[in-house]
PDB file of N, CA and C in Angstrom:
ATOM      1  N   MET G   1      90.020 100.416 120.558  1.00 46.00           N
ATOM      2  CA  MET G   1      90.898  99.432 119.979  1.00 46.00           C
ATOM      3  C   MET G   1      92.163 100.127 119.508  1.00 46.00           C
ATOM      4  N   ARG G   2      93.326  99.506 119.741  1.00 45.00           N
ATOM      5  CA  ARG G   2      94.581 100.089 119.310  1.00 45.00           C
ATOM      6  C   ARG G   2      95.551  98.966 118.993  1.00 45.00           C
ATOM      7  N   ALA G   3      96.296  99.122 117.924  1.00 46.00           N
ATOM      8  CA  ALA G   3      97.315  98.154 117.553  1.00 46.00           C
ATOM      9  C   ALA G   3      98.510  98.905 116.999  1.00 46.00           C
ATOM     10  N   THR G   4      99.684  98.276 117.011  1.00 45.00           N
ATOM     11  CA  THR G   4     100.868  98.897 116.430  1.00 45.00           C
ATOM     12  C   THR G   4     101.518  97.936 115.453  1.00 45.00           C
ATOM     13  N   VAL G   5     102.102  98.492 114.393  1.00 46.00           N
ATOM     14  CA  VAL G   5     102.821  97.708 113.391  1.00 46.00           C
ATOM     15  C   VAL G   5     104.021  98.515 112.927  1.00 46.00           C
ATOM     16  N   ASP G   6     105.000  97.866 112.309  1.00 46.00           N
ATOM     17  CA  ASP G   6     106.149  98.560 111.737  1.00 46.00           C
ATOM     18  C   ASP G   6     105.860  98.961 110.303  1.00 46.00           C
ATOM     19  N   HIS G   7     106.445 100.051 109.866  1.00 46.00           N
ATOM     20  CA  HIS G   7     106.418 100.427 108.455  1.00 46.00           C
ATOM     21  C   HIS G   7     107.724 101.118 108.131  1.00 46.00           C
ATOM     22  N   PRO G   8     108.424 100.653 107.071  1.00 50.00           N
ATOM     23  CA  PRO G   8     109.761 101.174 106.786  1.00 50.00           C
ATOM     24  C   PRO G   8     109.818 102.581 106.199  1.00 50.00           C
ATOM     25  N   CYS G   9     108.749 103.088 105.590  1.00 53.00           N
ATOM     26  CA  CYS G   9     108.819 104.387 104.918  1.00 53.00           C
ATOM     27  C   CYS G   9     107.551 105.196 105.198  1.00 53.00           C
ATOM     28  N   PRO G  10     107.530 105.955 106.301  1.00 71.00           N
ATOM     29  CA  PRO G  10     106.297 106.644 106.671  1.00 71.00           C
ATOM     30  C   PRO G  10     105.777 107.643 105.641  1.00 71.00           C
ATOM     31  N   LYS G  11     106.640 108.413 104.968  1.00 80.00           N
ATOM     32  CA  LYS G  11     106.165 109.414 104.006  1.00 80.00           C
ATOM     33  C   LYS G  11     105.368 108.755 102.887  1.00 80.00           C
ATOM     34  N   ALA G  12     105.911 107.687 102.319  1.00 82.00           N
ATOM     35  CA  ALA G  12     105.205 106.976 101.251  1.00 82.00           C
ATOM     36  C   ALA G  12     103.925 106.340 101.785  1.00 82.00           C
ATOM     37  N   ALA G  13     103.972 105.809 102.999  1.00 82.00           N
ATOM     38  CA  ALA G  13     102.800 105.172 103.586  1.00 82.00           C
ATOM     39  C   ALA G  13     101.715 106.204 103.903  1.00 82.00           C
ATOM     40  N   ILE G  14     102.106 107.385 104.364  1.00 90.00           N
ATOM     41  CA  ILE G  14     101.138 108.449 104.642  1.00 90.00           C
ATOM     42  C   ILE G  14     100.414 108.839 103.362  1.00 90.00           C
ATOM     43  N   ASP G  15     101.176 109.079 102.302  1.00 92.00           N
ATOM     44  CA  ASP G  15     100.574 109.443 101.014  1.00 92.00           C
ATOM     45  C   ASP G  15      99.659 108.336 100.510  1.00 92.00           C
ATOM     46  N   ASP G  16     100.094 107.084 100.642  1.00 93.00           N
ATOM     47  CA  ASP G  16      99.300 105.937 100.202  1.00 93.00           C
ATOM     48  C   ASP G  16      98.019 105.830 101.027  1.00 93.00           C
ATOM     49  N   ALA G  17      98.126 105.975 102.346  1.00 95.00           N
ATOM     50  CA  ALA G  17      96.951 105.871 103.213  1.00 95.00           C
ATOM     51  C   ALA G  17      95.936 106.962 102.892  1.00 95.00           C
ATOM     52  N   ILE G  18      96.399 108.187 102.683  1.00 96.00           N
ATOM     53  CA  ILE G  18      95.495 109.287 102.343  1.00 96.00           C
ATOM     54  C   ILE G  18      94.786 109.000 101.023  1.00 96.00           C
ATOM     55  N   ALA G  19      95.517 108.564 100.025  1.00 96.00           N
ATOM     56  CA  ALA G  19      94.922 108.260  98.721  1.00 96.00           C
ATOM     57  C   ALA G  19      93.916 107.114  98.822  1.00 96.00           C
ATOM     58  N   ARG G  20      94.274 106.079  99.554  1.00 96.00           N
ATOM     59  CA  ARG G  20      93.378 104.922  99.672  1.00 96.00           C
ATOM     60  C   ARG G  20      92.128 105.251 100.480  1.00 96.00           C
ATOM     61  N   LEU G  21      92.260 106.029 101.556  1.00 97.00           N
ATOM     62  CA  LEU G  21      91.080 106.426 102.326  1.00 97.00           C
ATOM     63  C   LEU G  21      90.176 107.348 101.510  1.00 97.00           C
ATOM     64  N   THR G  22      90.768 108.245 100.751  1.00 97.00           N
ATOM     65  CA  THR G  22      89.982 109.129  99.895  1.00 97.00           C
ATOM     66  C   THR G  22      89.188 108.320  98.881  1.00 97.00           C
ATOM     67  N   ALA G  23      89.828 107.351  98.248  1.00 96.00           N
ATOM     68  CA  ALA G  23      89.141 106.499  97.277  1.00 96.00           C
ATOM     69  C   ALA G  23      88.064 105.651  97.949  1.00 96.00           C
ATOM     70  N   LEU G  24      88.335 105.178  99.132  1.00 95.00           N
ATOM     71  CA  LEU G  24      87.411 104.302  99.849  1.00 95.00           C
ATOM     72  C   LEU G  24      86.185 105.045 100.367  1.00 95.00           C
ATOM     73  N   THR G  25      86.378 106.270 100.860  1.00 95.00           N
ATOM     74  CA  THR G  25      85.286 107.011 101.495  1.00 95.00           C
ATOM     75  C   THR G  25      84.649 108.069 100.597  1.00 95.00           C
ATOM     76  N   GLY G  26      85.374 108.503  99.578  1.00 94.00           N
ATOM     77  CA  GLY G  26      84.876 109.577  98.717  1.00 94.00           C
ATOM     78  C   GLY G  26      85.171 110.961  99.251  1.00 94.00           C
ATOM     79  N   THR G  27      85.814 111.038 100.415  1.00 94.00           N
ATOM     80  CA  THR G  27      86.206 112.333 100.985  1.00 94.00           C
ATOM     81  C   THR G  27      87.639 112.238 101.504  1.00 94.00           C
ATOM     82  N   ARG G  28      88.315 113.363 101.503  1.00 96.00           N
ATOM     83  CA  ARG G  28      89.694 113.385 101.995  1.00 96.00           C
ATOM     84  C   ARG G  28      89.685 113.258 103.522  1.00 96.00           C
ATOM     85  N   PRO G  29      90.510 112.372 104.069  1.00 97.00           N
ATOM     86  CA  PRO G  29      90.557 112.223 105.529  1.00 97.00           C
ATOM     87  C   PRO G  29      91.187 113.446 106.188  1.00 97.00           C
ATOM     88  N   ARG G  30      90.947 113.572 107.482  1.00 97.00           N
ATOM     89  CA  ARG G  30      91.557 114.654 108.260  1.00 97.00           C
ATOM     90  C   ARG G  30      92.992 114.267 108.605  1.00 97.00           C
ATOM     91  N   LEU G  31      93.872 115.238 108.560  1.00 94.00           N
ATOM     92  CA  LEU G  31      95.276 115.032 108.892  1.00 94.00           C
ATOM     93  C   LEU G  31      95.593 115.865 110.126  1.00 94.00           C
ATOM     94  N   VAL G  32      96.102 115.219 111.169  1.00 93.00           N
ATOM     95  CA  VAL G  32      96.448 115.899 112.410  1.00 93.00           C
ATOM     96  C   VAL G  32      97.943 115.726 112.631  1.00 93.00           C
ATOM     97  N   ARG G  33      98.659 116.834 112.661  1.00 90.00           N
ATOM     98  CA  ARG G  33     100.109 116.774 112.893  1.00 90.00           C
ATOM     99  C   ARG G  33     100.373 116.891 114.380  1.00 90.00           C
ATOM    100  N   GLU G  34     101.112 115.937 114.905  1.00 86.00           N
ATOM    101  CA  GLU G  34     101.503 115.919 116.301  1.00 86.00           C
ATOM    102  C   GLU G  34     103.018 116.079 116.362  1.00 86.00           C
ATOM    103  N   PRO G  35     103.603 116.353 117.538  1.00 86.00           N
ATOM    104  CA  PRO G  35     105.044 116.581 117.611  1.00 86.00           C
ATOM    105  C   PRO G  35     105.897 115.462 116.993  1.00 86.00           C
ATOM    106  N   ASP G  36     105.553 114.214 117.246  1.00 87.00           N
ATOM    107  CA  ASP G  36     106.356 113.105 116.732  1.00 87.00           C
ATOM    108  C   ASP G  36     105.564 112.144 115.864  1.00 87.00           C
ATOM    109  N   ALA G  37     104.410 112.590 115.354  1.00 90.00           N
ATOM    110  CA  ALA G  37     103.571 111.683 114.576  1.00 90.00           C
ATOM    111  C   ALA G  37     102.635 112.461 113.663  1.00 90.00           C
ATOM    112  N   VAL G  38     102.086 111.747 112.708  1.00 93.00           N
ATOM    113  CA  VAL G  38     101.016 112.255 111.854  1.00 93.00           C
ATOM    114  C   VAL G  38      99.856 111.289 112.023  1.00 93.00           C
ATOM    115  N   ARG G  39      98.682 111.835 112.298  1.00 95.00           N
ATOM    116  CA  ARG G  39      97.484 111.023 112.507  1.00 95.00           C
ATOM    117  C   ARG G  39      96.508 111.314 111.382  1.00 95.00           C
ATOM    118  N   ILE G  40      95.934 110.264 110.819  1.00 97.00           N
ATOM    119  CA  ILE G  40      94.960 110.378 109.734  1.00 97.00           C
ATOM    120  C   ILE G  40      93.639 109.823 110.258  1.00 97.00           C
ATOM    121  N   GLU G  41      92.558 110.600 110.111  1.00 97.00           N
ATOM    122  CA  GLU G  41      91.261 110.217 110.662  1.00 97.00           C
ATOM    123  C   GLU G  41      90.164 110.268 109.605  1.00 97.00           C
ATOM    124  N   THR G  42      89.196 109.358 109.738  1.00 97.00           N
ATOM    125  CA  THR G  42      88.006 109.392 108.892  1.00 97.00           C
ATOM    126  C   THR G  42      86.819 108.919 109.701  1.00 97.00           C
ATOM    127  N   ASP G  43      85.645 109.465 109.402  1.00 96.00           N
ATOM    128  CA  ASP G  43      84.425 109.041 110.082  1.00 96.00           C
ATOM    129  C   ASP G  43      84.018 107.663 109.579  1.00 96.00           C
ATOM    130  N   VAL G  44      83.547 106.820 110.493  1.00 96.00           N
ATOM    131  CA  VAL G  44      83.063 105.493 110.122  1.00 96.00           C
ATOM    132  C   VAL G  44      81.583 105.622 109.787  1.00 96.00           C
ATOM    133  N   THR G  45      81.260 105.397 108.528  1.00 93.00           N
ATOM    134  CA  THR G  45      79.883 105.492 108.039  1.00 93.00           C
ATOM    135  C   THR G  45      79.341 104.089 107.770  1.00 93.00           C
ATOM    136  N   GLU G  46      78.033 103.997 107.543  1.00 92.00           N
ATOM    137  CA  GLU G  46      77.427 102.703 107.187  1.00 92.00           C
ATOM    138  C   GLU G  46      78.088 102.123 105.943  1.00 92.00           C
ATOM    139  N   ASN G  47      78.317 102.972 104.948  1.00 92.00           N
ATOM    140  CA  ASN G  47      78.968 102.525 103.715  1.00 92.00           C
ATOM    141  C   ASN G  47      80.361 101.981 103.997  1.00 92.00           C
ATOM    142  N   LEU G  48      81.083 102.644 104.873  1.00 93.00           N
ATOM    143  CA  LEU G  48      82.438 102.205 105.206  1.00 93.00           C
ATOM    144  C   LEU G  48      82.413 100.890 105.981  1.00 93.00           C
ATOM    145  N   LEU G  49      81.417 100.699 106.825  1.00 93.00           N
ATOM    146  CA  LEU G  49      81.292  99.441 107.558  1.00 93.00           C
ATOM    147  C   LEU G  49      81.119  98.258 106.605  1.00 93.00           C
ATOM    148  N   GLU G  50      80.451  98.499 105.490  1.00 94.00           N
ATOM    149  CA  GLU G  50      80.259  97.452 104.478  1.00 94.00           C
ATOM    150  C   GLU G  50      81.565  97.108 103.761  1.00 94.00           C
ATOM    151  N   ARG G  51      82.566  97.949 103.912  1.00 95.00           N
ATOM    152  CA  ARG G  51      83.868  97.740 103.264  1.00 95.00           C
ATOM    153  C   ARG G  51      84.956  97.604 104.328  1.00 95.00           C
ATOM    154  N   TRP G  52      84.597  96.990 105.446  1.00 95.00           N
ATOM    155  CA  TRP G  52      85.473  96.888 106.606  1.00 95.00           C
ATOM    156  C   TRP G  52      86.832  96.300 106.267  1.00 95.00           C
ATOM    157  N   ASP G  53      86.874  95.226 105.479  1.00 96.00           N
ATOM    158  CA  ASP G  53      88.155  94.606 105.136  1.00 96.00           C
ATOM    159  C   ASP G  53      89.081  95.582 104.416  1.00 96.00           C
ATOM    160  N   GLN G  54      88.524  96.392 103.535  1.00 96.00           N
ATOM    161  CA  GLN G  54      89.322  97.382 102.817  1.00 96.00           C
ATOM    162  C   GLN G  54      89.807  98.470 103.766  1.00 96.00           C
ATOM    163  N   LEU G  55      88.941  98.899 104.686  1.00 97.00           N
ATOM    164  CA  LEU G  55      89.337  99.905 105.668  1.00 97.00           C
ATOM    165  C   LEU G  55      90.457  99.365 106.551  1.00 97.00           C
ATOM    166  N   LEU G  56      90.314  98.153 107.028  1.00 96.00           N
ATOM    167  CA  LEU G  56      91.332  97.560 107.883  1.00 96.00           C
ATOM    168  C   LEU G  56      92.679  97.466 107.163  1.00 96.00           C
ATOM    169  N   ALA G  57      92.660  97.151 105.881  1.00 95.00           N
ATOM    170  CA  ALA G  57      93.904  97.086 105.115  1.00 95.00           C
ATOM    171  C   ALA G  57      94.607  98.441 105.089  1.00 95.00           C
ATOM    172  N   VAL G  58      93.841  99.525 105.020  1.00 95.00           N
ATOM    173  CA  VAL G  58      94.440 100.866 105.048  1.00 95.00           C
ATOM    174  C   VAL G  58      94.952 101.181 106.449  1.00 95.00           C
ATOM    175  N   LEU G  59      94.153 100.895 107.471  1.00 95.00           N
ATOM    176  CA  LEU G  59      94.567 101.190 108.838  1.00 95.00           C
ATOM    177  C   LEU G  59      95.870 100.480 109.191  1.00 95.00           C
ATOM    178  N   GLU G  60      96.061  99.285 108.690  1.00 93.00           N
ATOM    179  CA  GLU G  60      97.261  98.513 108.993  1.00 93.00           C
ATOM    180  C   GLU G  60      98.530  99.109 108.389  1.00 93.00           C
ATOM    181  N   LEU G  61      98.408 100.129 107.552  1.00 91.00           N
ATOM    182  CA  LEU G  61      99.584 100.805 107.016  1.00 91.00           C
ATOM    183  C   LEU G  61     100.286 101.629 108.093  1.00 91.00           C
ATOM    184  N   GLY G  62      99.558 102.031 109.123  1.00 92.00           N
ATOM    185  CA  GLY G  62     100.095 102.910 110.157  1.00 92.00           C
ATOM    186  C   GLY G  62     100.979 102.188 111.150  1.00 92.00           C
ATOM    187  N   THR G  63     101.751 102.974 111.899  1.00 90.00           N
ATOM    188  CA  THR G  63     102.528 102.405 112.999  1.00 90.00           C
ATOM    189  C   THR G  63     101.623 102.156 114.194  1.00 90.00           C
ATOM    190  N   ALA G  64     100.449 102.801 114.218  1.00 93.00           N
ATOM    191  CA  ALA G  64      99.409 102.542 115.203  1.00 93.00           C
ATOM    192  C   ALA G  64      98.077 102.853 114.543  1.00 93.00           C
ATOM    193  N   PHE G  65      97.011 102.175 114.980  1.00 96.00           N
ATOM    194  CA  PHE G  65      95.688 102.455 114.441  1.00 96.00           C
ATOM    195  C   PHE G  65      94.626 102.034 115.437  1.00 96.00           C
ATOM    196  N   GLY G  66      93.400 102.523 115.210  1.00 96.00           N
ATOM    197  CA  GLY G  66      92.320 102.143 116.101  1.00 96.00           C
ATOM    198  C   GLY G  66      91.023 102.842 115.757  1.00 96.00           C
ATOM    199  N   LEU G  67      90.051 102.698 116.657  1.00 96.00           N
ATOM    200  CA  LEU G  67      88.751 103.340 116.537  1.00 96.00           C
ATOM    201  C   LEU G  67      88.517 104.177 117.785  1.00 96.00           C
ATOM    202  N   THR G  68      87.911 105.339 117.603  1.00 96.00           N
ATOM    203  CA  THR G  68      87.563 106.204 118.713  1.00 96.00           C
ATOM    204  C   THR G  68      86.064 106.459 118.668  1.00 96.00           C
ATOM    205  N   ASP G  69      85.375 106.219 119.789  1.00 95.00           N
ATOM    206  CA  ASP G  69      83.949 106.532 119.887  1.00 95.00           C
ATOM    207  C   ASP G  69      83.784 108.012 120.205  1.00 95.00           C
ATOM    208  N   THR G  70      82.822 108.652 119.537  1.00 94.00           N
ATOM    209  CA  THR G  70      82.487 110.046 119.814  1.00 94.00           C
ATOM    210  C   THR G  70      80.985 110.135 120.060  1.00 94.00           C
ATOM    211  N   ALA G  71      80.521 111.302 120.411  1.00 95.00           N
ATOM    212  CA  ALA G  71      79.093 111.503 120.651  1.00 95.00           C
ATOM    213  C   ALA G  71      78.275 111.298 119.377  1.00 95.00           C
ATOM    214  N   THR G  72      78.897 111.470 118.215  1.00 93.00           N
ATOM    215  CA  THR G  72      78.169 111.374 116.949  1.00 93.00           C
ATOM    216  C   THR G  72      78.493 110.119 116.148  1.00 93.00           C
ATOM    217  N   GLY G  73      79.366 109.250 116.638  1.00 93.00           N
ATOM    218  CA  GLY G  73      79.712 108.036 115.899  1.00 93.00           C
ATOM    219  C   GLY G  73      81.118 107.581 116.216  1.00 93.00           C
ATOM    220  N   GLN G  74      81.729 106.922 115.244  1.00 96.00           N
ATOM    221  CA  GLN G  74      83.091 106.437 115.425  1.00 96.00           C
ATOM    222  C   GLN G  74      84.030 107.079 114.411  1.00 96.00           C
ATOM    223  N   ILE G  75      85.289 107.190 114.828  1.00 97.00           N
ATOM    224  CA  ILE G  75      86.354 107.674 113.954  1.00 97.00           C
ATOM    225  C   ILE G  75      87.393 106.572 113.849  1.00 97.00           C
ATOM    226  N   ALA G  76      87.733 106.195 112.626  1.00 97.00           N
ATOM    227  CA  ALA G  76      88.841 105.274 112.388  1.00 97.00           C
ATOM    228  C   ALA G  76      90.082 106.129 112.186  1.00 97.00           C
ATOM    229  N   TRP G  77      91.192 105.720 112.770  1.00 97.00           N
ATOM    230  CA  TRP G  77      92.409 106.510 112.664  1.00 97.00           C
ATOM    231  C   TRP G  77      93.630 105.608 112.518  1.00 97.00           C
ATOM    232  N   LEU G  78      94.647 106.169 111.915  1.00 96.00           N
ATOM    233  CA  LEU G  78      95.955 105.538 111.872  1.00 96.00           C
ATOM    234  C   LEU G  78      96.980 106.628 112.047  1.00 96.00           C
ATOM    235  N   SER G  79      98.122 106.275 112.612  1.00 94.00           N
ATOM    236  CA  SER G  79      99.169 107.278 112.794  1.00 94.00           C
ATOM    237  C   SER G  79     100.509 106.693 112.398  1.00 94.00           C
ATOM    238  N   PHE G  80     101.400 107.604 112.073  1.00 92.00           N
ATOM    239  CA  PHE G  80     102.760 107.263 111.693  1.00 92.00           C
ATOM    240  C   PHE G  80     103.693 108.059 112.598  1.00 92.00           C
ATOM    241  N   THR G  81     104.550 107.367 113.327  1.00 86.00           N
ATOM    242  CA  THR G  81     105.477 108.042 114.206  1.00 86.00           C
ATOM    243  C   THR G  81     106.718 108.480 113.423  1.00 86.00           C
ATOM    244  N   ALA G  82     107.413 109.480 113.941  1.00 72.00           N
ATOM    245  CA  ALA G  82     108.655 109.931 113.319  1.00 72.00           C
ATOM    246  C   ALA G  82     109.631 108.765 113.285  1.00 72.00           C
ATOM    247  N   GLY G  83     110.249 108.545 112.162  1.00 62.00           N
ATOM    248  CA  GLY G  83     111.190 107.435 112.010  1.00 62.00           C
ATOM    249  C   GLY G  83     110.542 106.151 111.548  1.00 62.00           C
ATOM    250  N   GLY G  84     109.214 106.063 111.627  1.00 52.00           N
ATOM    251  CA  GLY G  84     108.506 104.925 111.073  1.00 52.00           C
ATOM    252  C   GLY G  84     108.517 103.664 111.906  1.00 52.00           C
ATOM    253  N   GLY G  85     109.193 103.650 113.057  1.00 47.00           N
ATOM    254  CA  GLY G  85     109.203 102.442 113.869  1.00 47.00           C
ATOM    255  C   GLY G  85     108.035 102.384 114.808  1.00 47.00           C
ATOM    256  N   LYS G  86     107.993 101.340 115.603  1.00 41.00           N
ATOM    257  CA  LYS G  86     106.922 101.213 116.580  1.00 41.00           C
ATOM    258  C   LYS G  86     107.075 102.293 117.651  1.00 41.00           C
ATOM    259  N   PRO G  87     105.940 102.847 118.107  1.00 38.00           N
ATOM    260  CA  PRO G  87     106.022 103.825 119.170  1.00 38.00           C
ATOM    261  C   PRO G  87     106.574 103.195 120.444  1.00 38.00           C
ATOM    262  N   ALA G  88     107.263 103.987 121.269  1.00 33.00           N
ATOM    263  CA  ALA G  88     107.829 103.454 122.513  1.00 33.00           C
ATOM    264  C   ALA G  88     106.756 103.229 123.544  1.00 33.00           C
TER     265      ALA G  88
END
C-alpha cells in the first residue's frame, strides 16, 4: 500500500512523526536517510494493530506512506521528500 500527501514543513513533521510513533509504540522508530527523502519505519505489532487509527494519523503526516511485508511481519513507514511537496 502506498499513498502520497502534501506537507508544508517537513522538518517539523519529521520531528512530530518520530515523537508520535515513539509514544504510540514505546520504541523509537528507525530513521533511514535517502538522497532526497527521510524515511521513518516501525514494526507493526499486535498492540499497534489495536491502535490502527492512531498509527494511520501518524503515517498521514508523510509525503508518502505505506506498509511493507517482510519475512517476519509488516513494517509501517512514512517518508518526507526534500522540499516537502509530493514526490514526482
